[in-house]
Coordinates of C-alpha atoms in Angstrom, one line a residue:
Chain X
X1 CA 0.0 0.0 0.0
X2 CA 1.6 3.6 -1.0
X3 CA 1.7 5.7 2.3
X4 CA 0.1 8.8 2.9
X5 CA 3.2 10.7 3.4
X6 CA 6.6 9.7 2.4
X7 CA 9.7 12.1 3.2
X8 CA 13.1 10.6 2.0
X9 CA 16.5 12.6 2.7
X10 CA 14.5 15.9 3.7
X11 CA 17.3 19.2 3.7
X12 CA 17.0 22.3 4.4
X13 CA 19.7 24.8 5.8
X14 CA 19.6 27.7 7.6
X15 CA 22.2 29.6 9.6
X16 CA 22.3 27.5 12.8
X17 CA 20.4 25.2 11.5
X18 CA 19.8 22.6 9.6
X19 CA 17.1 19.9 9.2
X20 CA 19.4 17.0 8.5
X21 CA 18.3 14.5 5.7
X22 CA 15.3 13.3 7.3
X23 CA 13.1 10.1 6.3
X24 CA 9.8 8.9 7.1
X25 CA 6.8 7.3 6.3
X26 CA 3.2 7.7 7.3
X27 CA 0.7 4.5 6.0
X28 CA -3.4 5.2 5.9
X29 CA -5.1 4.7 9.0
X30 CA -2.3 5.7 11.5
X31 CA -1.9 8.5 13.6
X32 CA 1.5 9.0 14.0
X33 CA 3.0 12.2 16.2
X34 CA 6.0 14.1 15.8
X35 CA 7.7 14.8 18.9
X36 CA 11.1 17.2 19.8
X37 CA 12.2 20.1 21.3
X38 CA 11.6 23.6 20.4
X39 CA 13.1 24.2 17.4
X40 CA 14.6 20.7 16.9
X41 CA 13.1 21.1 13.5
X42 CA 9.6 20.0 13.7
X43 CA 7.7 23.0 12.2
X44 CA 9.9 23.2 9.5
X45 CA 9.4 20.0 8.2
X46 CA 5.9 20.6 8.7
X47 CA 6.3 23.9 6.7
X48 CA 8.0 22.0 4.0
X49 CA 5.5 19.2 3.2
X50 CA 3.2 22.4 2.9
X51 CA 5.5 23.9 1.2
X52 CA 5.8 27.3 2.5
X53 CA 9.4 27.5 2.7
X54 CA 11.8 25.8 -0.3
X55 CA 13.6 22.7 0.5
X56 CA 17.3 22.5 -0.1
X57 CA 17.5 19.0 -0.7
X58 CA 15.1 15.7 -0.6
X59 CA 11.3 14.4 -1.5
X60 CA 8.2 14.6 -0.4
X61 CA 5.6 12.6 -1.5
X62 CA 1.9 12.7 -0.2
X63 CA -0.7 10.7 -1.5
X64 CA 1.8 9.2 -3.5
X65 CA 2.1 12.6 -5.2
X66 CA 5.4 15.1 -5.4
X67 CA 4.2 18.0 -2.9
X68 CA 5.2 21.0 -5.3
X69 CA 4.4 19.7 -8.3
X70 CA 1.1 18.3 -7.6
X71 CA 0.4 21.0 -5.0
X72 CA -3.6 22.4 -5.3
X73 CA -4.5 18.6 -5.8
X74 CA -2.7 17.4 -2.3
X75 CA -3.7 20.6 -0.8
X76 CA -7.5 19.9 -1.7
X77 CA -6.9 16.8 0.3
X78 CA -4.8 18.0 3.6
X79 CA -6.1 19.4 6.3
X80 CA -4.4 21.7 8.7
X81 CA -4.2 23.2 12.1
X82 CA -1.1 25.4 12.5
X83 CA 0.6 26.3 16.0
X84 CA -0.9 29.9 15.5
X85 CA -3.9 31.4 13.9
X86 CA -3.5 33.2 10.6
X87 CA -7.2 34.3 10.1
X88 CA -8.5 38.1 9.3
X89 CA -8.9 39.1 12.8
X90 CA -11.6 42.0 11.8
X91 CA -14.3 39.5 9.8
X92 CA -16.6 37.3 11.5
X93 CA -16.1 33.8 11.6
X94 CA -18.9 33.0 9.0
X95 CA -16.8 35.4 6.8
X96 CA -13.7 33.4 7.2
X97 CA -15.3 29.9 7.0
X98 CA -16.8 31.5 3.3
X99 CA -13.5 32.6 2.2
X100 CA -11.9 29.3 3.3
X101 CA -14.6 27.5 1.9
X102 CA -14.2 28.7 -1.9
X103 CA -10.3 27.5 -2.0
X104 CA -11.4 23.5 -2.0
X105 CA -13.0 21.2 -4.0
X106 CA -14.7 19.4 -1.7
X107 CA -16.3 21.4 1.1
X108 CA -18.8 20.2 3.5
X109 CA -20.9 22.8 4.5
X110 CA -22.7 20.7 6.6
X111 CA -19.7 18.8 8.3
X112 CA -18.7 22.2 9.1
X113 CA -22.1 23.1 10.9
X114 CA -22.5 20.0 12.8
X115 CA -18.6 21.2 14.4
X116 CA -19.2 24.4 14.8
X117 CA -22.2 23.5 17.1
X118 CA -20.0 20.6 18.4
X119 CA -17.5 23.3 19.4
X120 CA -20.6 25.9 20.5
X121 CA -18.3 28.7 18.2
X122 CA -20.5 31.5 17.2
X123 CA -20.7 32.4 13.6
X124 CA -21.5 36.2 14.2
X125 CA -18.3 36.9 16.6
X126 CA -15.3 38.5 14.6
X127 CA -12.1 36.4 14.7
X128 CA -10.6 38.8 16.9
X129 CA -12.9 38.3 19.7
X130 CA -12.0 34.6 20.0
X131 CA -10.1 32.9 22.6
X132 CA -7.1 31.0 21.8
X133 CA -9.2 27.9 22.2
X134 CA -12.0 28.7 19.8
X135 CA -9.6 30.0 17.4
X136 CA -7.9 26.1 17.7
X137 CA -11.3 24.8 17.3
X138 CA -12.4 26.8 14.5
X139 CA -9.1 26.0 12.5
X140 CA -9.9 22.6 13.4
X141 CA -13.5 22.8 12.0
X142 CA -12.0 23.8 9.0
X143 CA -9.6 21.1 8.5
X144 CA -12.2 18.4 8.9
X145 CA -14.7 20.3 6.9
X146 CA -13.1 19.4 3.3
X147 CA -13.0 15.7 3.3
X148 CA -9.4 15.8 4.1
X149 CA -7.6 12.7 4.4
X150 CA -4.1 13.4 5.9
X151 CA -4.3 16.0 8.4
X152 CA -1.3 17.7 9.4
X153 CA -1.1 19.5 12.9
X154 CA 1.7 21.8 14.0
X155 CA 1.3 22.0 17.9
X156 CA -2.1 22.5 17.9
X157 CA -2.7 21.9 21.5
X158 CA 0.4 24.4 22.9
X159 CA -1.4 27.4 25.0
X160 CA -4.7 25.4 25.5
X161 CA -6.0 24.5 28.6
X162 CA -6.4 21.0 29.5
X163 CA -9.9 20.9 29.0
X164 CA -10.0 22.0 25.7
X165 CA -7.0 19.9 24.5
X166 CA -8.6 16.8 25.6
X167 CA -12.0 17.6 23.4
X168 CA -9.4 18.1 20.7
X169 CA -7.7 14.8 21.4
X170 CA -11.0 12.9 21.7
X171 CA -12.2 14.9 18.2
X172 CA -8.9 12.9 16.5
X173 CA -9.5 9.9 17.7
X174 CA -13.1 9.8 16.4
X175 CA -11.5 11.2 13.1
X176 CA -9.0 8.4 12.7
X177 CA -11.7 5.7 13.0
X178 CA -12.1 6.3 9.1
X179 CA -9.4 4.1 8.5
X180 CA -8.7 5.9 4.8
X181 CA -7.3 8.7 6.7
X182 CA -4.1 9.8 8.7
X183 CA -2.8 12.2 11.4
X184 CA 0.6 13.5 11.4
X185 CA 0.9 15.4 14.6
X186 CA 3.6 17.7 15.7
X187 CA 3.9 18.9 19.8
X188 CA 5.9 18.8 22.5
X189 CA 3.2 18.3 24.5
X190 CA 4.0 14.5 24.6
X191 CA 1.0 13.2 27.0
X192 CA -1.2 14.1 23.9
X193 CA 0.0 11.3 22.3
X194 CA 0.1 8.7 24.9
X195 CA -3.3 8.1 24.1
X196 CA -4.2 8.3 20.8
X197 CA -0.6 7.8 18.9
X198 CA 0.0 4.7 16.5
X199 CA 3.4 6.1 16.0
X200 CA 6.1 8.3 16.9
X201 CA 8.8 9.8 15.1
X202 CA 11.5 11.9 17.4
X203 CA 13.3 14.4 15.6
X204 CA 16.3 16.2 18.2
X205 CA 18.9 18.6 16.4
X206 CA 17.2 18.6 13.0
X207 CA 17.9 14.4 13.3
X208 CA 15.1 12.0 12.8
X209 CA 16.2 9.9 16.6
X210 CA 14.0 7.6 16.3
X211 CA 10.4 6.5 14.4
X212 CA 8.8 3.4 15.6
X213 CA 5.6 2.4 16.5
X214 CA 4.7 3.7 19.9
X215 CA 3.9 0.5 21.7
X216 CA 7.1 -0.7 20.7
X217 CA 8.9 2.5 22.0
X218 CA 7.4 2.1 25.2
X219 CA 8.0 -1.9 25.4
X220 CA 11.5 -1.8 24.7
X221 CA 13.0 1.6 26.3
X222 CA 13.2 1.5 29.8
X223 CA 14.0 4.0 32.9
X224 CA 16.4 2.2 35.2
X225 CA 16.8 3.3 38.8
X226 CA 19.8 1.8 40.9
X227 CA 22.7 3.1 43.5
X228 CA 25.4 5.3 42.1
X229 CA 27.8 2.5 42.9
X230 CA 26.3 0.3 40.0
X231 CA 28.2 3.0 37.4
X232 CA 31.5 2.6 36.1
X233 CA 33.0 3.9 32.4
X234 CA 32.3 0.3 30.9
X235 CA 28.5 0.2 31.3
X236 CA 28.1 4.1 31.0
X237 CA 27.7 3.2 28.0
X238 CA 24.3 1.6 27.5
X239 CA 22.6 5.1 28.6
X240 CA 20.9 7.6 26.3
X241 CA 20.8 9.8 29.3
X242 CA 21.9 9.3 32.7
X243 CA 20.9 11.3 36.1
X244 CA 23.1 11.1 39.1
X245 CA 21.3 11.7 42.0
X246 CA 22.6 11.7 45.7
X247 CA 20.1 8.5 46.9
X248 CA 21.1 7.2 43.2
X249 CA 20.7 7.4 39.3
X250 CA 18.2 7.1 36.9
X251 CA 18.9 6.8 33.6
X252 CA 17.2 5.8 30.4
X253 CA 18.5 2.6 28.5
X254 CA 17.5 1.5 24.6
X255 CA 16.9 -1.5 25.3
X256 CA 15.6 -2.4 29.0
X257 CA 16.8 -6.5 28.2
X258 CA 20.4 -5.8 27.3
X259 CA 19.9 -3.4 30.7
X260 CA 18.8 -6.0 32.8
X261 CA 21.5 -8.5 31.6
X262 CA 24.5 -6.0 32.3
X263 CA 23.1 -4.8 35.9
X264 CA 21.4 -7.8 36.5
X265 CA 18.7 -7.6 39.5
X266 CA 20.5 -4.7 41.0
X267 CA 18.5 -2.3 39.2
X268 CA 14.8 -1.4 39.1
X269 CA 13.4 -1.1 35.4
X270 CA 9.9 1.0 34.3
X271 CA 8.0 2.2 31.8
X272 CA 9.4 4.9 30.5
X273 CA 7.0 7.4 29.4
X274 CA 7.4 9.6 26.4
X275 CA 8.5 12.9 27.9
X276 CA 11.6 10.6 29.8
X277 CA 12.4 10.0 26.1
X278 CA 12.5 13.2 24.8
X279 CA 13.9 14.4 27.5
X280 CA 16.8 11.9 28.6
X281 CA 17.9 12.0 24.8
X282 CA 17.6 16.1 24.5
X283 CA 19.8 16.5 27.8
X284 CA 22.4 13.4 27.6
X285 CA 24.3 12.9 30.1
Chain T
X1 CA -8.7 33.7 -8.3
X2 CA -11.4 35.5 -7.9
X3 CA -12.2 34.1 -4.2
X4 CA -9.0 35.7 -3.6
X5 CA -10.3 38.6 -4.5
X6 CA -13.5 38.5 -3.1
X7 CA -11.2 38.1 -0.1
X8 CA -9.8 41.5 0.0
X9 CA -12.7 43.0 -0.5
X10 CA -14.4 41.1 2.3
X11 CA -11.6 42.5 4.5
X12 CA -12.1 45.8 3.6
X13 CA -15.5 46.6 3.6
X14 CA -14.9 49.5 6.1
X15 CA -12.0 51.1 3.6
X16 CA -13.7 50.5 0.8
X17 CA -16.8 52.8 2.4
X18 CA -14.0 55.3 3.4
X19 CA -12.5 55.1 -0.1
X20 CA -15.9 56.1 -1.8
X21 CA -15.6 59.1 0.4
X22 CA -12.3 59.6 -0.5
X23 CA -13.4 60.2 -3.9
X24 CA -16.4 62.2 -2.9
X25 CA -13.7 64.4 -1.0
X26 CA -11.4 64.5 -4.8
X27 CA -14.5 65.9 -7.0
X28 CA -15.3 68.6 -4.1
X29 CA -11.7 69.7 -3.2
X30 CA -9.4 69.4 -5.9
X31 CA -11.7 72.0 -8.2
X32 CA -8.2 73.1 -9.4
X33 CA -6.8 70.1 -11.1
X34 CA -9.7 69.9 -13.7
X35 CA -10.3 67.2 -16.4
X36 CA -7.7 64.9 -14.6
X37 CA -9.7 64.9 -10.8
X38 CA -10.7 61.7 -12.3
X39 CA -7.6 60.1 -12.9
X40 CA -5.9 61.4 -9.8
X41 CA -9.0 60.0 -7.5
X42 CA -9.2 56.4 -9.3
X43 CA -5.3 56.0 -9.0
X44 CA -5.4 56.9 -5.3
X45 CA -8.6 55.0 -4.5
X46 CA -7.1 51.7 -6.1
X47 CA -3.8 52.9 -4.2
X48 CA -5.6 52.7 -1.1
X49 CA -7.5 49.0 -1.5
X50 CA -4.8 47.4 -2.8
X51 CA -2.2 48.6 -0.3
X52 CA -4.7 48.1 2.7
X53 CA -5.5 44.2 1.3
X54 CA -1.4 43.8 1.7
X55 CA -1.6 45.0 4.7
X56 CA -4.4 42.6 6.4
X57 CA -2.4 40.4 5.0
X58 CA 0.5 41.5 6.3
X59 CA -1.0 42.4 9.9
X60 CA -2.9 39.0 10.2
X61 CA 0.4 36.9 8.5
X62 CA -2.1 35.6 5.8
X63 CA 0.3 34.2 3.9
X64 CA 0.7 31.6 5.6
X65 CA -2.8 30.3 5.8
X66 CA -3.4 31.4 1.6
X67 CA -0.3 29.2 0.6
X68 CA -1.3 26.2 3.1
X69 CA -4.8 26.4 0.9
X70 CA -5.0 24.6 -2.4
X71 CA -3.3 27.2 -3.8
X72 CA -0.3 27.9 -6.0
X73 CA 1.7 31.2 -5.5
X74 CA 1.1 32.4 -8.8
X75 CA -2.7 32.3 -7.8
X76 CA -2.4 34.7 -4.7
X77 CA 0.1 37.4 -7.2
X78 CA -2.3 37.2 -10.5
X79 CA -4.8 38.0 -7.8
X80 CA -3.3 41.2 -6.8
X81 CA -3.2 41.8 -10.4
X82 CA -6.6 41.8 -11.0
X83 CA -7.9 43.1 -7.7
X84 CA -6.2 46.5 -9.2
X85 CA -8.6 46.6 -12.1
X86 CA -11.9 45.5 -9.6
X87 CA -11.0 48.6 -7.5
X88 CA -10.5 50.8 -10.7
X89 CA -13.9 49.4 -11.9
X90 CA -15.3 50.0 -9.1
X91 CA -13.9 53.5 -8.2
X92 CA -14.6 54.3 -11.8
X93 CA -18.5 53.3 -11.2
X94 CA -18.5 55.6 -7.9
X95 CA -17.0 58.2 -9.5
X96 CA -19.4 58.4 -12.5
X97 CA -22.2 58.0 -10.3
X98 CA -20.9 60.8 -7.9
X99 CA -20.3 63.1 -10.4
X100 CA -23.4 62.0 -12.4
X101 CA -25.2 62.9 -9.0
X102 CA -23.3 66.4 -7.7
X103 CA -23.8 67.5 -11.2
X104 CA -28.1 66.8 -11.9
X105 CA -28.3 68.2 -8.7
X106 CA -27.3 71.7 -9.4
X107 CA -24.6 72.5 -6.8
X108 CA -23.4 75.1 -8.9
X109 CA -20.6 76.3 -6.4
X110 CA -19.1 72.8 -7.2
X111 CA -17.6 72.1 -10.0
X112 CA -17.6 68.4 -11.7
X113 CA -15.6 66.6 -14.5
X114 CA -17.2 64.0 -16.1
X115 CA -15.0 61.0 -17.4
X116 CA -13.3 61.8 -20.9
X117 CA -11.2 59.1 -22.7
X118 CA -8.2 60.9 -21.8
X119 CA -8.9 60.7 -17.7
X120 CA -9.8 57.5 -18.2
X121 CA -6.7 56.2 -20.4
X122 CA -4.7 58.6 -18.0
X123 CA -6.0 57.0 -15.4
X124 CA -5.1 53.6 -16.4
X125 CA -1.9 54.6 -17.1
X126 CA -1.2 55.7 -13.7
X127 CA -2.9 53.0 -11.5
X128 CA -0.6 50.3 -13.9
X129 CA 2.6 52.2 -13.4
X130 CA 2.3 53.0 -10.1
X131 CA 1.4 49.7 -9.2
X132 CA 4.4 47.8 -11.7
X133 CA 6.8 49.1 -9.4
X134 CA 5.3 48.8 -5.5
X135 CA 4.2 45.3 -6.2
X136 CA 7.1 43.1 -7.1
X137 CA 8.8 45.3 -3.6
X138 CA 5.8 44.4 -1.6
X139 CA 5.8 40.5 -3.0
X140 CA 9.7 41.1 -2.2
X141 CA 9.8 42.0 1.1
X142 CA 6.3 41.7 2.4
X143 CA 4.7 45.1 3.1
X144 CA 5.8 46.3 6.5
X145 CA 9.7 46.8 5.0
X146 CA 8.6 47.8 1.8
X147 CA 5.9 50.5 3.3
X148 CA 9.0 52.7 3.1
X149 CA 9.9 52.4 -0.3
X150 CA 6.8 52.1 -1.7
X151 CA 6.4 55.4 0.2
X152 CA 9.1 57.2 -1.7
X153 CA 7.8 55.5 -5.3
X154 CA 4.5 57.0 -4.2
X155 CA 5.2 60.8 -3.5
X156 CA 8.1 60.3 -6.4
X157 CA 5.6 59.3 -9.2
X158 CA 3.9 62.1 -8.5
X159 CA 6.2 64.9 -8.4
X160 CA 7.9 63.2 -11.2
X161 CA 6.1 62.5 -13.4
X162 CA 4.8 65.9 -13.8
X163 CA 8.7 66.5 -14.2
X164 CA 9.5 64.3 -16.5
X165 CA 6.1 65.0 -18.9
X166 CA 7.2 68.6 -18.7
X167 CA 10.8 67.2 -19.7
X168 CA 9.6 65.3 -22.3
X169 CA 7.2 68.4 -23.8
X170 CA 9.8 70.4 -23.8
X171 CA 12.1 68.1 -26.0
X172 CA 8.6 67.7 -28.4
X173 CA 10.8 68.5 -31.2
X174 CA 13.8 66.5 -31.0
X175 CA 15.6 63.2 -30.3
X176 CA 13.0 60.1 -29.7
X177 CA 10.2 62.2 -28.0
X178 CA 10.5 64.2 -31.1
X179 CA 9.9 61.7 -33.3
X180 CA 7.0 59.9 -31.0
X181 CA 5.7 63.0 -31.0
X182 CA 5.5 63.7 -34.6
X183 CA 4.4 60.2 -34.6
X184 CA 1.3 60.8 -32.9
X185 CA 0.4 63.5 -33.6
X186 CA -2.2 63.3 -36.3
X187 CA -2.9 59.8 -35.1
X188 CA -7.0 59.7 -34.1
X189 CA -7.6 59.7 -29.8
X190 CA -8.4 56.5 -29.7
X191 CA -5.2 55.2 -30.9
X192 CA -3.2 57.2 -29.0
X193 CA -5.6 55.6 -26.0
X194 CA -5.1 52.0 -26.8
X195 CA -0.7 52.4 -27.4
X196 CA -0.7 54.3 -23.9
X197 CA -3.0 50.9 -22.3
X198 CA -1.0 48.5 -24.3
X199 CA 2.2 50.2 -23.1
X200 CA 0.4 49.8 -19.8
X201 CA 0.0 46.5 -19.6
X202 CA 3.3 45.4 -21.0
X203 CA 4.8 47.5 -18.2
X204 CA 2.0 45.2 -15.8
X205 CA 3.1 41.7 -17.3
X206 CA 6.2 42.3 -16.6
X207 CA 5.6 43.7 -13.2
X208 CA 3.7 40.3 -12.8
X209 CA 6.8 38.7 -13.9
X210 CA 9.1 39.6 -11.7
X211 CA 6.5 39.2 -8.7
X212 CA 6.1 35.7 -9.5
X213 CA 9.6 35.0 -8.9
X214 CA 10.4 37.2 -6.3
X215 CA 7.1 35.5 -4.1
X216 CA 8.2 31.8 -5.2
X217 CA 11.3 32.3 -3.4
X218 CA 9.5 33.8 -0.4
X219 CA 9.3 31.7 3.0
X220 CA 6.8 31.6 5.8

């Protein structure tokens, strides 16, 4: 089956920076988030597969379709929910949804009413008199409005309130039950995903780290907990990260097996979550 | 395209309510300039809408959302394009009707120009040439840094090209005006009309041109 969205050798430089070479693969049916630091590179591959910036290097294929040269056609079929809001602040947001709605193919102006009353967003207010939330929701509303079938999200849920971001996390799992469609999620918000994510893909330093399924993240990676005495420079090496403590370290291994079979039943092993992850491999040790 | 557009109008209802009053304001108080209050008021009411849809743009980072849309980049520059000859349709319409108005209604003490070809062909003129050179700097830099410049083309074009048509009046009689002159001269209105518009929109295509490829390289 041809996935959804295919990047192979992704570049792009900037001074300081540069989003090294990255590859990845979303299939149909999958939600699959996109986790890293601030600027780690996220929302520029994100801005690249829509392209609104120029890539230096690389392919991106969605819907089995180059992304520039087949643009209106993918675009017809994406939706998408940016970090911030780029509406007309002085029009209401019936305006908006109108001049949103004449750009694609395939609105659904009634998929759009049934989420607007969903939401409880009021057509008559002008953008600017939304919250941060509505404005979410609304951009949200849009992106499900058009029969998309890969949605991409760039930190949708950042500067929400917990409320709110679990009704947004609940709408995309109800969204994904279509099994023709995908999510490709970006945050740093990493509890977001522990529930609904198929997959994850770790990007740290403009460097795809890892992209697995997340089960299998979570079942193999562990957090390992023992006395400071357990260390030495020969097995300092199995760590990602490593946290010396006074009562002790904790550390985060690959592979909890090979762990266990160098420190034996000294140590205690858990479930790491993904913030430990992210965090373990963004500090080191 | 034409959603696009529609989208800068829908933006600006307010300034386009203040631009009809704008030209309301030209008929009434520039009595002095005469046949050409038309052309003045249509090239600074499509001034105004087209600079004030860059900079909703601008203010509300648009750009972003238009080129996430199913659109390509050449859609949201053709756009501008034509949104310059909606606003000078539409400024012409409110000026006629203005004018049509003031004058059936007897306000002697004002004075009123109706449209001639040669307001209306200056008027053209101006609104294309104007616009040819702020919109590939706007496209360029976006219009915050290139309210500046487009500040000095503004108040430029119109001290100089007053300059440079008295230059080029002067010099009637020789050189390359001479003979364009001597071209023209016993050439019928109209024609003289339709080599001004199709000078006009040579100068906008390849405006357009270069706005194209200045705004494909932009990034968001």
């Amino acid at each position: 089956m041809e996935p959804i969205l295919e990047i192979t050798n992704l570049r792009k430089e900037y001074e300081g920076f540069t989003l090294k070479d990255i590859t990845l693969t979303l299939q149909k049916g999958y939600i699959m988030g996109f986790i890293g630091p601030n600027g780690a590179g996220k929302s520029t591959t994100i801005k690249l597969v829509l392209n609104l910036i120029n890539r230096d290097g690389g392919r991106i294929k969605v819907f089995g379709m180059d992304n520039i040269k087949y643009e209106t056609q993918i675009k017809n079929r994406i939706g998408f929910v940016l970090d911030e809001n780029f509406f007309y602040d002085e029009i209401t947001v019936k305006e908006m949804k109108n001049i949103i709605a004449s750009f694609y193919k395939r609105w659904d102006d009634k998929a759009f009413d049934k989420y607007m009353r969903k939401f409880e967003l009021p057509y008559s207010k002008k953008i600017k008199e939304l919250s941060k939330g509505m404005k979410m929701k609304f951009s949200l509303a849009a992106a499900l409005s058009h029969n998309a079938e890969l949605l991409i999200l760039d930190e949708p849920t950042s500067g929400l309130d917990p409320v709110v971001r679990r009704e947004f996390i609940d709408i995309l799992s109800d969204v994904i039950q279509d099994e023709n469609k995908a999510i490709f999620f970006s945050t740093h918000i990493t509890s977001d995903l522990d529930k609904i994510a198929d997959y994850v893909t770790f990007i740290n330093n403009g460097e795809i780290v890892f992209s697995n399924a997340k089960d299998e993240i979570l079942e193999n990676y562990g957090l390992v907990k023992g006395s400071n005495e357990l260390i030495n420079d020969n097995n300092k090496g199995v760590f990602i990260g490593l946290r010396e403590y006074g009562y002790g370290f904790e550390a985060l291994v690959k592979d909890k097996r090979q762990a266990r079979k160098v420190f034996g039943d000294k140590i205690l092993i858990e479930k790491p979550t993904l913030e430990d992850i992210m965090v373990y491999y963004t500090r080191g040790n | 395209m034409l959603n696009l557009v529609m989208k800068d109008i829908i933006v600006q209802k307010k300034s386009i309510a203040f631009a009809v009053l704008y030209i309301f304001f030209f008929i009434v108080a520039f009595q002095s300039v005469g046949e050409m209050t038309f052309t003045c008021a249509i090239t600074a009411f499509s001034y105004i809408l087209v600079m004030g849809g860059f900079a909703y743009d601008d203010k509300n980072k648009a750009d972003i959302m238009l080129n996430s849309l199913p659109l390509k980049r050449y859609n949201i520059v053709l756009a501008k394009y034509i949104s310059l000859f909606v606003f000078m349709t539409l400024g012409t319409l409110v000026y006629f009707i203005l004018e049509l108005v003031l004058r059936s209604t007897g306000f002697s003490f004002i004075k009123t120009y109706p449209i001639t070809i040669e307001s209306f062909t200056g008027a053209i003129f101006a609104v294309s040439i104007m616009h040819s050179f702020c919109l590939p700097i706007i496209f360029k830099f976006g219009y915050t840094k290139a309210k500046v410049i487009n500040f000095v083309i503004f108040f430029a074009f119109f001290f100089g090209v007053s300059q440079l048509i008295n230059y080029i009046y002067a010099k009637r009689n020789v050189g390359f005006a001479g003979k364009a002159f001597a071209f023209f001269e016993n050439k019928p209105d109209y024609l003289i009309a339709l080599a001004i518009i199709a000078a006009a929109a040579l100068l906008l295509l390849i405006s357009y041109m270069i706005s194209l490829r200045v705004y494909k390289k932009r990034e968001f």
